[in-house]
mmCIF file of C-alpha atoms in Angstrom:
data_model
loop_
_atom_site.group_PDB
_atom_site.id
_atom_site.type_symbol
_atom_site.label_atom_id
_atom_site.label_comp_id
_atom_site.label_asym_id
_atom_site.label_seq_id
_atom_site.Cartn_x
_atom_site.Cartn_y
_atom_site.Cartn_z
ATOM 1 C CA UNK A 1 7.445 8.164 10.603
ATOM 2 C CA UNK A 2 4.007 9.531 10.067
ATOM 3 C CA UNK A 3 0.837 8.187 11.826
ATOM 4 C CA UNK A 4 -2.378 8.140 9.807
ATOM 5 C CA UNK A 5 -5.701 7.857 11.558
ATOM 6 C CA UNK A 6 -8.732 6.882 9.537
ATOM 7 C CA UNK A 7 -12.314 7.235 10.594
ATOM 8 C CA UNK A 8 -14.600 5.266 10.704
ATOM 9 C CA UNK A 9 -12.550 1.997 10.949
ATOM 10 C CA UNK A 10 -15.713 0.121 9.662
ATOM 11 C CA UNK A 11 -19.282 0.674 8.711
ATOM 12 C CA UNK A 12 -22.348 -1.016 7.297
ATOM 13 C CA UNK A 13 -24.304 1.261 5.165
ATOM 14 C CA UNK A 14 -27.507 1.048 3.147
ATOM 15 C CA UNK A 15 -27.390 1.140 -0.613
ATOM 16 C CA UNK A 16 -28.027 4.684 -2.145
ATOM 17 C CA UNK A 17 -26.601 6.446 0.667
ATOM 18 C CA UNK A 18 -23.215 8.087 1.003
ATOM 19 C CA UNK A 19 -20.269 7.656 3.529
ATOM 20 C CA UNK A 20 -17.494 10.041 4.184
ATOM 21 C CA UNK A 21 -14.133 8.692 5.430
ATOM 22 C CA UNK A 22 -11.675 10.958 7.146
ATOM 23 C CA UNK A 23 -7.964 10.649 7.007
ATOM 24 C CA UNK A 24 -5.801 12.658 9.419
ATOM 25 C CA UNK A 25 -1.975 12.472 9.312
ATOM 26 C CA UNK A 26 0.177 13.641 12.456
ATOM 27 C CA UNK A 27 2.610 15.549 10.354
ATOM 28 C CA UNK A 28 2.790 17.613 7.293
ATOM 29 C CA UNK A 29 3.013 15.447 4.171
ATOM 30 C CA UNK A 30 3.670 16.065 0.433
ATOM 31 C CA UNK A 31 1.171 13.817 -1.063
ATOM 32 C CA UNK A 32 -1.985 12.030 -0.025
ATOM 33 C CA UNK A 33 -3.621 9.206 -1.680
ATOM 34 C CA UNK A 34 -6.742 7.048 -1.509
ATOM 35 C CA UNK A 35 -6.747 3.418 -2.441
ATOM 36 C CA UNK A 36 -9.469 0.693 -2.616
ATOM 37 C CA UNK A 37 -8.997 -2.911 -1.769
ATOM 38 C CA UNK A 38 -11.850 -5.000 -2.990
ATOM 39 C CA UNK A 39 -12.351 -8.398 -1.090
ATOM 40 C CA UNK A 40 -9.465 -10.720 -1.771
ATOM 41 C CA UNK A 41 -7.825 -8.220 -4.027
ATOM 42 C CA UNK A 42 -4.757 -6.012 -4.027
ATOM 43 C CA UNK A 43 -4.848 -2.290 -3.667
ATOM 44 C CA UNK A 44 -6.014 -0.037 -6.409
ATOM 45 C CA UNK A 45 -5.405 3.687 -6.503
ATOM 46 C CA UNK A 46 -8.535 5.742 -6.539
ATOM 47 C CA UNK A 47 -6.992 9.273 -6.606
ATOM 48 C CA UNK A 48 -4.427 11.714 -5.508
ATOM 49 C CA UNK A 49 -5.705 14.162 -3.075
ATOM 50 C CA UNK A 50 -4.348 17.627 -4.013
ATOM 51 C CA UNK A 51 -4.304 20.327 -1.440
ATOM 52 C CA UNK A 52 -6.673 23.207 -2.148
ATOM 53 C CA UNK A 53 -7.492 21.756 -5.639
ATOM 54 C CA UNK A 54 -9.568 19.057 -7.311
ATOM 55 C CA UNK A 55 -8.146 15.460 -6.820
ATOM 56 C CA UNK A 56 -6.473 13.556 -9.590
ATOM 57 C CA UNK A 57 -8.399 10.466 -10.409
ATOM 58 C CA UNK A 58 -7.180 7.249 -11.899
ATOM 59 C CA UNK A 59 -9.095 5.563 -14.735
ATOM 60 C CA UNK A 60 -12.367 4.050 -13.751
ATOM 61 C CA UNK A 61 -12.879 6.320 -10.828
ATOM 62 C CA UNK A 62 -14.835 9.645 -11.127
ATOM 63 C CA UNK A 63 -15.402 12.623 -8.953
ATOM 64 C CA UNK A 64 -19.058 12.316 -8.773
ATOM 65 C CA UNK A 65 -18.666 8.844 -7.204
ATOM 66 C CA UNK A 66 -15.730 9.567 -4.960
ATOM 67 C CA UNK A 67 -15.575 13.165 -4.182
ATOM 68 C CA UNK A 68 -12.290 13.937 -2.403
ATOM 69 C CA UNK A 69 -11.316 17.019 -0.249
ATOM 70 C CA UNK A 70 -7.954 17.986 1.098
ATOM 71 C CA UNK A 71 -8.328 21.498 2.845
ATOM 72 C CA UNK A 72 -4.792 21.297 4.321
ATOM 73 C CA UNK A 73 -1.518 19.357 4.377
ATOM 74 C CA UNK A 74 -2.514 16.882 7.010
ATOM 75 C CA UNK A 75 -6.233 16.044 6.431
ATOM 76 C CA UNK A 76 -8.340 14.527 3.645
ATOM 77 C CA UNK A 77 -11.710 13.026 3.047
ATOM 78 C CA UNK A 78 -13.108 10.518 0.685
ATOM 79 C CA UNK A 79 -16.861 10.229 0.107
ATOM 80 C CA UNK A 80 -18.346 7.003 -1.372
ATOM 81 C CA UNK A 81 -21.481 8.323 -3.012
ATOM 82 C CA UNK A 82 -24.834 6.621 -3.898
ATOM 83 C CA UNK A 83 -23.313 3.289 -2.590
ATOM 84 C CA UNK A 84 -24.091 -0.066 -4.007
ATOM 85 C CA UNK A 85 -23.003 -3.551 -2.756
ATOM 86 C CA UNK A 86 -20.227 -3.447 -5.310
ATOM 87 C CA UNK A 87 -18.608 -0.647 -3.248
ATOM 88 C CA UNK A 88 -18.041 -2.949 -0.490
ATOM 89 C CA UNK A 89 -14.433 -2.811 0.082
ATOM 90 C CA UNK A 90 -11.588 -1.518 2.305
ATOM 91 C CA UNK A 91 -10.622 2.028 1.651
ATOM 92 C CA UNK A 92 -7.167 3.163 2.529
ATOM 93 C CA UNK A 93 -5.574 6.425 3.008
ATOM 94 C CA UNK A 94 -1.877 6.880 2.257
ATOM 95 C CA UNK A 95 0.536 9.736 2.566
ATOM 96 C CA UNK A 96 4.081 10.479 1.573
ATOM 97 C CA UNK A 97 6.361 13.113 3.180
ATOM 98 C CA UNK A 98 9.000 15.265 1.456
ATOM 99 C CA UNK A 99 11.892 13.619 -0.195
ATOM 100 C CA UNK A 100 12.236 9.867 -0.825
ATOM 101 C CA UNK A 101 10.284 8.899 2.312
ATOM 102 C CA UNK A 102 8.370 5.700 2.273
ATOM 103 C CA UNK A 103 4.443 5.781 2.070
ATOM 104 C CA UNK A 104 2.423 5.401 5.074
ATOM 105 C CA UNK A 105 -0.980 3.967 5.256
ATOM 106 C CA UNK A 106 -3.967 4.254 7.607
ATOM 107 C CA UNK A 107 -5.506 1.168 8.951
ATOM 108 C CA UNK A 108 -8.245 1.337 6.512
ATOM 109 C CA UNK A 109 -12.042 1.706 6.465
ATOM 110 C CA UNK A 110 -13.930 -1.581 6.011
ATOM 111 C CA UNK A 111 -17.167 -0.677 4.128
ATOM 112 C CA UNK A 112 -20.054 -3.072 3.674
ATOM 113 C CA UNK A 113 -23.068 -2.003 1.777
ATOM 114 C CA UNK A 114 -26.281 -3.905 2.201
ATOM 115 C CA UNK B 1 6.648 1.817 -12.983
ATOM 116 C CA UNK B 2 8.206 -1.545 -13.991
ATOM 117 C CA UNK B 3 5.981 -4.526 -13.677
ATOM 118 C CA UNK B 4 6.892 -7.169 -10.847
ATOM 119 C CA UNK B 5 6.096 -10.840 -10.638
ATOM 120 C CA UNK B 6 5.792 -12.713 -7.471
ATOM 121 C CA UNK B 7 4.687 -16.158 -6.360
ATOM 122 C CA UNK B 8 1.173 -16.146 -4.991
ATOM 123 C CA UNK B 9 1.885 -17.974 -1.819
ATOM 124 C CA UNK B 10 4.655 -19.498 0.195
ATOM 125 C CA UNK B 11 4.983 -21.288 3.521
ATOM 126 C CA UNK B 12 7.841 -20.928 6.071
ATOM 127 C CA UNK B 13 8.428 -22.784 9.230
ATOM 128 C CA UNK B 14 8.658 -20.495 12.403
ATOM 129 C CA UNK B 15 12.112 -19.584 13.278
ATOM 130 C CA UNK B 16 13.440 -20.335 9.760
ATOM 131 C CA UNK B 17 14.444 -17.744 7.186
ATOM 132 C CA UNK B 18 11.653 -16.773 4.800
ATOM 133 C CA UNK B 19 13.037 -15.896 1.219
ATOM 134 C CA UNK B 20 10.524 -14.015 -0.857
ATOM 135 C CA UNK B 21 11.492 -13.704 -4.549
ATOM 136 C CA UNK B 22 10.404 -11.005 -6.920
ATOM 137 C CA UNK B 23 11.039 -10.610 -10.655
ATOM 138 C CA UNK B 24 11.393 -7.106 -12.229
ATOM 139 C CA UNK B 25 12.993 -7.678 -15.407
ATOM 140 C CA UNK B 26 12.064 -4.445 -17.002
ATOM 141 C CA UNK B 27 13.323 -2.258 -14.219
ATOM 142 C CA UNK B 28 15.180 0.862 -15.382
ATOM 143 C CA UNK B 29 18.148 2.609 -13.913
ATOM 144 C CA UNK B 30 16.480 5.009 -11.711
ATOM 145 C CA UNK B 31 14.010 2.652 -10.185
ATOM 146 C CA UNK B 32 14.326 1.347 -6.761
ATOM 147 C CA UNK B 33 12.938 -1.919 -5.365
ATOM 148 C CA UNK B 34 10.474 -1.575 -2.605
ATOM 149 C CA UNK B 35 8.853 -4.056 -0.258
ATOM 150 C CA UNK B 36 5.724 -3.509 1.774
ATOM 151 C CA UNK B 37 3.709 -6.056 3.642
ATOM 152 C CA UNK B 38 0.032 -6.102 4.639
ATOM 153 C CA UNK B 39 -1.004 -8.037 7.812
ATOM 154 C CA UNK B 40 -4.629 -9.079 7.649
ATOM 155 C CA UNK B 41 -7.001 -6.224 8.354
ATOM 156 C CA UNK B 42 -4.134 -3.678 8.474
ATOM 157 C CA UNK B 43 -2.890 -1.138 6.105
ATOM 158 C CA UNK B 44 0.441 -1.873 4.218
ATOM 159 C CA UNK B 45 3.568 -1.393 6.032
ATOM 160 C CA UNK B 46 7.010 -0.301 4.523
ATOM 161 C CA UNK B 47 9.844 -2.910 4.987
ATOM 162 C CA UNK B 48 12.737 -1.899 2.956
ATOM 163 C CA UNK B 49 14.108 -0.694 -0.248
ATOM 164 C CA UNK B 50 17.295 -0.673 -2.299
ATOM 165 C CA UNK B 51 18.761 0.237 -5.723
ATOM 166 C CA UNK B 52 21.374 -2.241 -6.411
ATOM 167 C CA UNK B 53 23.422 -2.986 -3.234
ATOM 168 C CA UNK B 54 22.096 -5.222 -0.734
ATOM 169 C CA UNK B 55 20.300 -3.661 2.187
ATOM 170 C CA UNK B 56 19.456 -4.682 5.786
ATOM 171 C CA UNK B 57 17.478 -3.172 8.490
ATOM 172 C CA UNK B 58 15.790 -4.286 11.729
ATOM 173 C CA UNK B 59 13.097 -6.005 9.781
ATOM 174 C CA UNK B 60 14.526 -7.681 6.795
ATOM 175 C CA UNK B 61 17.423 -7.942 4.231
ATOM 176 C CA UNK B 62 16.953 -7.189 0.534
ATOM 177 C CA UNK B 63 19.234 -8.950 -1.978
ATOM 178 C CA UNK B 64 19.172 -7.610 -5.508
ATOM 179 C CA UNK B 65 20.792 -9.429 -8.258
ATOM 180 C CA UNK B 66 23.595 -7.719 -10.212
ATOM 181 C CA UNK B 67 21.513 -7.341 -13.361
ATOM 182 C CA UNK B 68 18.745 -5.914 -11.102
ATOM 183 C CA UNK B 69 16.044 -8.149 -12.803
ATOM 184 C CA UNK B 70 15.126 -9.846 -9.670
ATOM 185 C CA UNK B 71 15.331 -9.613 -5.855
ATOM 186 C CA UNK B 72 14.684 -11.517 -2.794
ATOM 187 C CA UNK B 73 13.273 -10.230 0.611
ATOM 188 C CA UNK B 74 14.614 -12.277 3.438
ATOM 189 C CA UNK B 75 13.060 -12.231 6.832
ATOM 190 C CA UNK B 76 15.947 -14.144 8.756
ATOM 191 C CA UNK B 77 13.731 -15.605 11.630
ATOM 192 C CA UNK B 78 10.234 -15.708 10.688
ATOM 193 C CA UNK B 79 7.444 -15.582 13.465
ATOM 194 C CA UNK B 80 3.755 -16.138 13.259
ATOM 195 C CA UNK B 81 3.367 -12.463 13.185
ATOM 196 C CA UNK B 82 5.152 -12.343 9.924
ATOM 197 C CA UNK B 83 2.195 -14.029 8.318
ATOM 198 C CA UNK B 84 1.118 -11.346 5.711
ATOM 199 C CA UNK B 85 0.822 -10.463 1.996
ATOM 200 C CA UNK B 86 4.283 -9.169 0.824
ATOM 201 C CA UNK B 87 4.268 -6.709 -2.096
ATOM 202 C CA UNK B 88 7.379 -6.103 -4.201
ATOM 203 C CA UNK B 89 7.047 -2.650 -5.948
ATOM 204 C CA UNK B 90 9.447 -0.873 -8.298
ATOM 205 C CA UNK B 91 9.294 2.840 -8.337
ATOM 206 C CA UNK B 92 11.493 5.848 -9.206
ATOM 207 C CA UNK B 93 13.612 7.269 -6.442
ATOM 208 C CA UNK B 94 12.664 10.665 -4.964
ATOM 209 C CA UNK B 95 9.234 10.721 -6.648
ATOM 210 C CA UNK B 96 6.526 11.234 -4.144
ATOM 211 C CA UNK B 97 4.072 9.225 -6.260
ATOM 212 C CA UNK B 98 1.595 6.603 -5.633
ATOM 213 C CA UNK B 99 2.554 2.918 -5.333
ATOM 214 C CA UNK B 100 1.329 0.382 -7.816
ATOM 215 C CA UNK B 101 0.549 -2.809 -6.042
ATOM 216 C CA UNK B 102 0.703 -6.127 -7.815
ATOM 217 C CA UNK B 103 -1.043 -9.129 -6.449
ATOM 218 C CA UNK B 104 1.956 -9.939 -3.916
ATOM 219 C CA UNK B 105 2.891 -13.191 -2.070
ATOM 220 C CA UNK B 106 0.819 -14.517 0.876
ATOM 221 C CA UNK B 107 3.520 -15.664 3.280
ATOM 222 C CA UNK B 108 2.248 -18.186 5.906
ATOM 223 C CA UNK B 109 4.513 -18.874 8.790
ATOM 224 C CA UNK B 110 3.780 -22.260 10.317
ATOM 225 C CA UNK B 111 4.280 -23.166 13.807
#
């Protein structure tokens, strides 16, 4: 099974600023994803992080607000830009290996925007 | 992916079996049933998956009805550490795609 490390685990940020979240997987994976979990809610997919190319965003999420990078098979970053209190959520990185392996998740980044 | 329906919450006494139901009446033939759980303040954790046969691993058992329109996750001897939100997800086998999470079932194991 893959182990996913996310940094930071939590942060409190001022509105209008940006935060970059890092996701490191300990083995090569096929797919990497970013999810958002708003308070008391389920997980919502933000985007699929594509290696070496632009991420694929879900409806309601745009690159200008959530730029994503994936420079190699094991690392990805998500930036939450120009933050507002509505961005206060847990952001989770997920990865899937080759074949029909289960998805693994990081512990999440708990973001509070004040 | 087919939609799933789960009860919002359930309680279970510690040491007893926890049976968590899931309805997936629109499941198609190539879709598997997956279960994940999310313990408070942690990322989701894979539990088990199956197609049509009952499955068992060290964590749980998965019972899928013959018509595959519903399933039950069984935690045979629930402990306080099993308190979590349990998600039933249907997805195509072999597709390295994202998971679509519903609202899940909050299982509370009571002492």
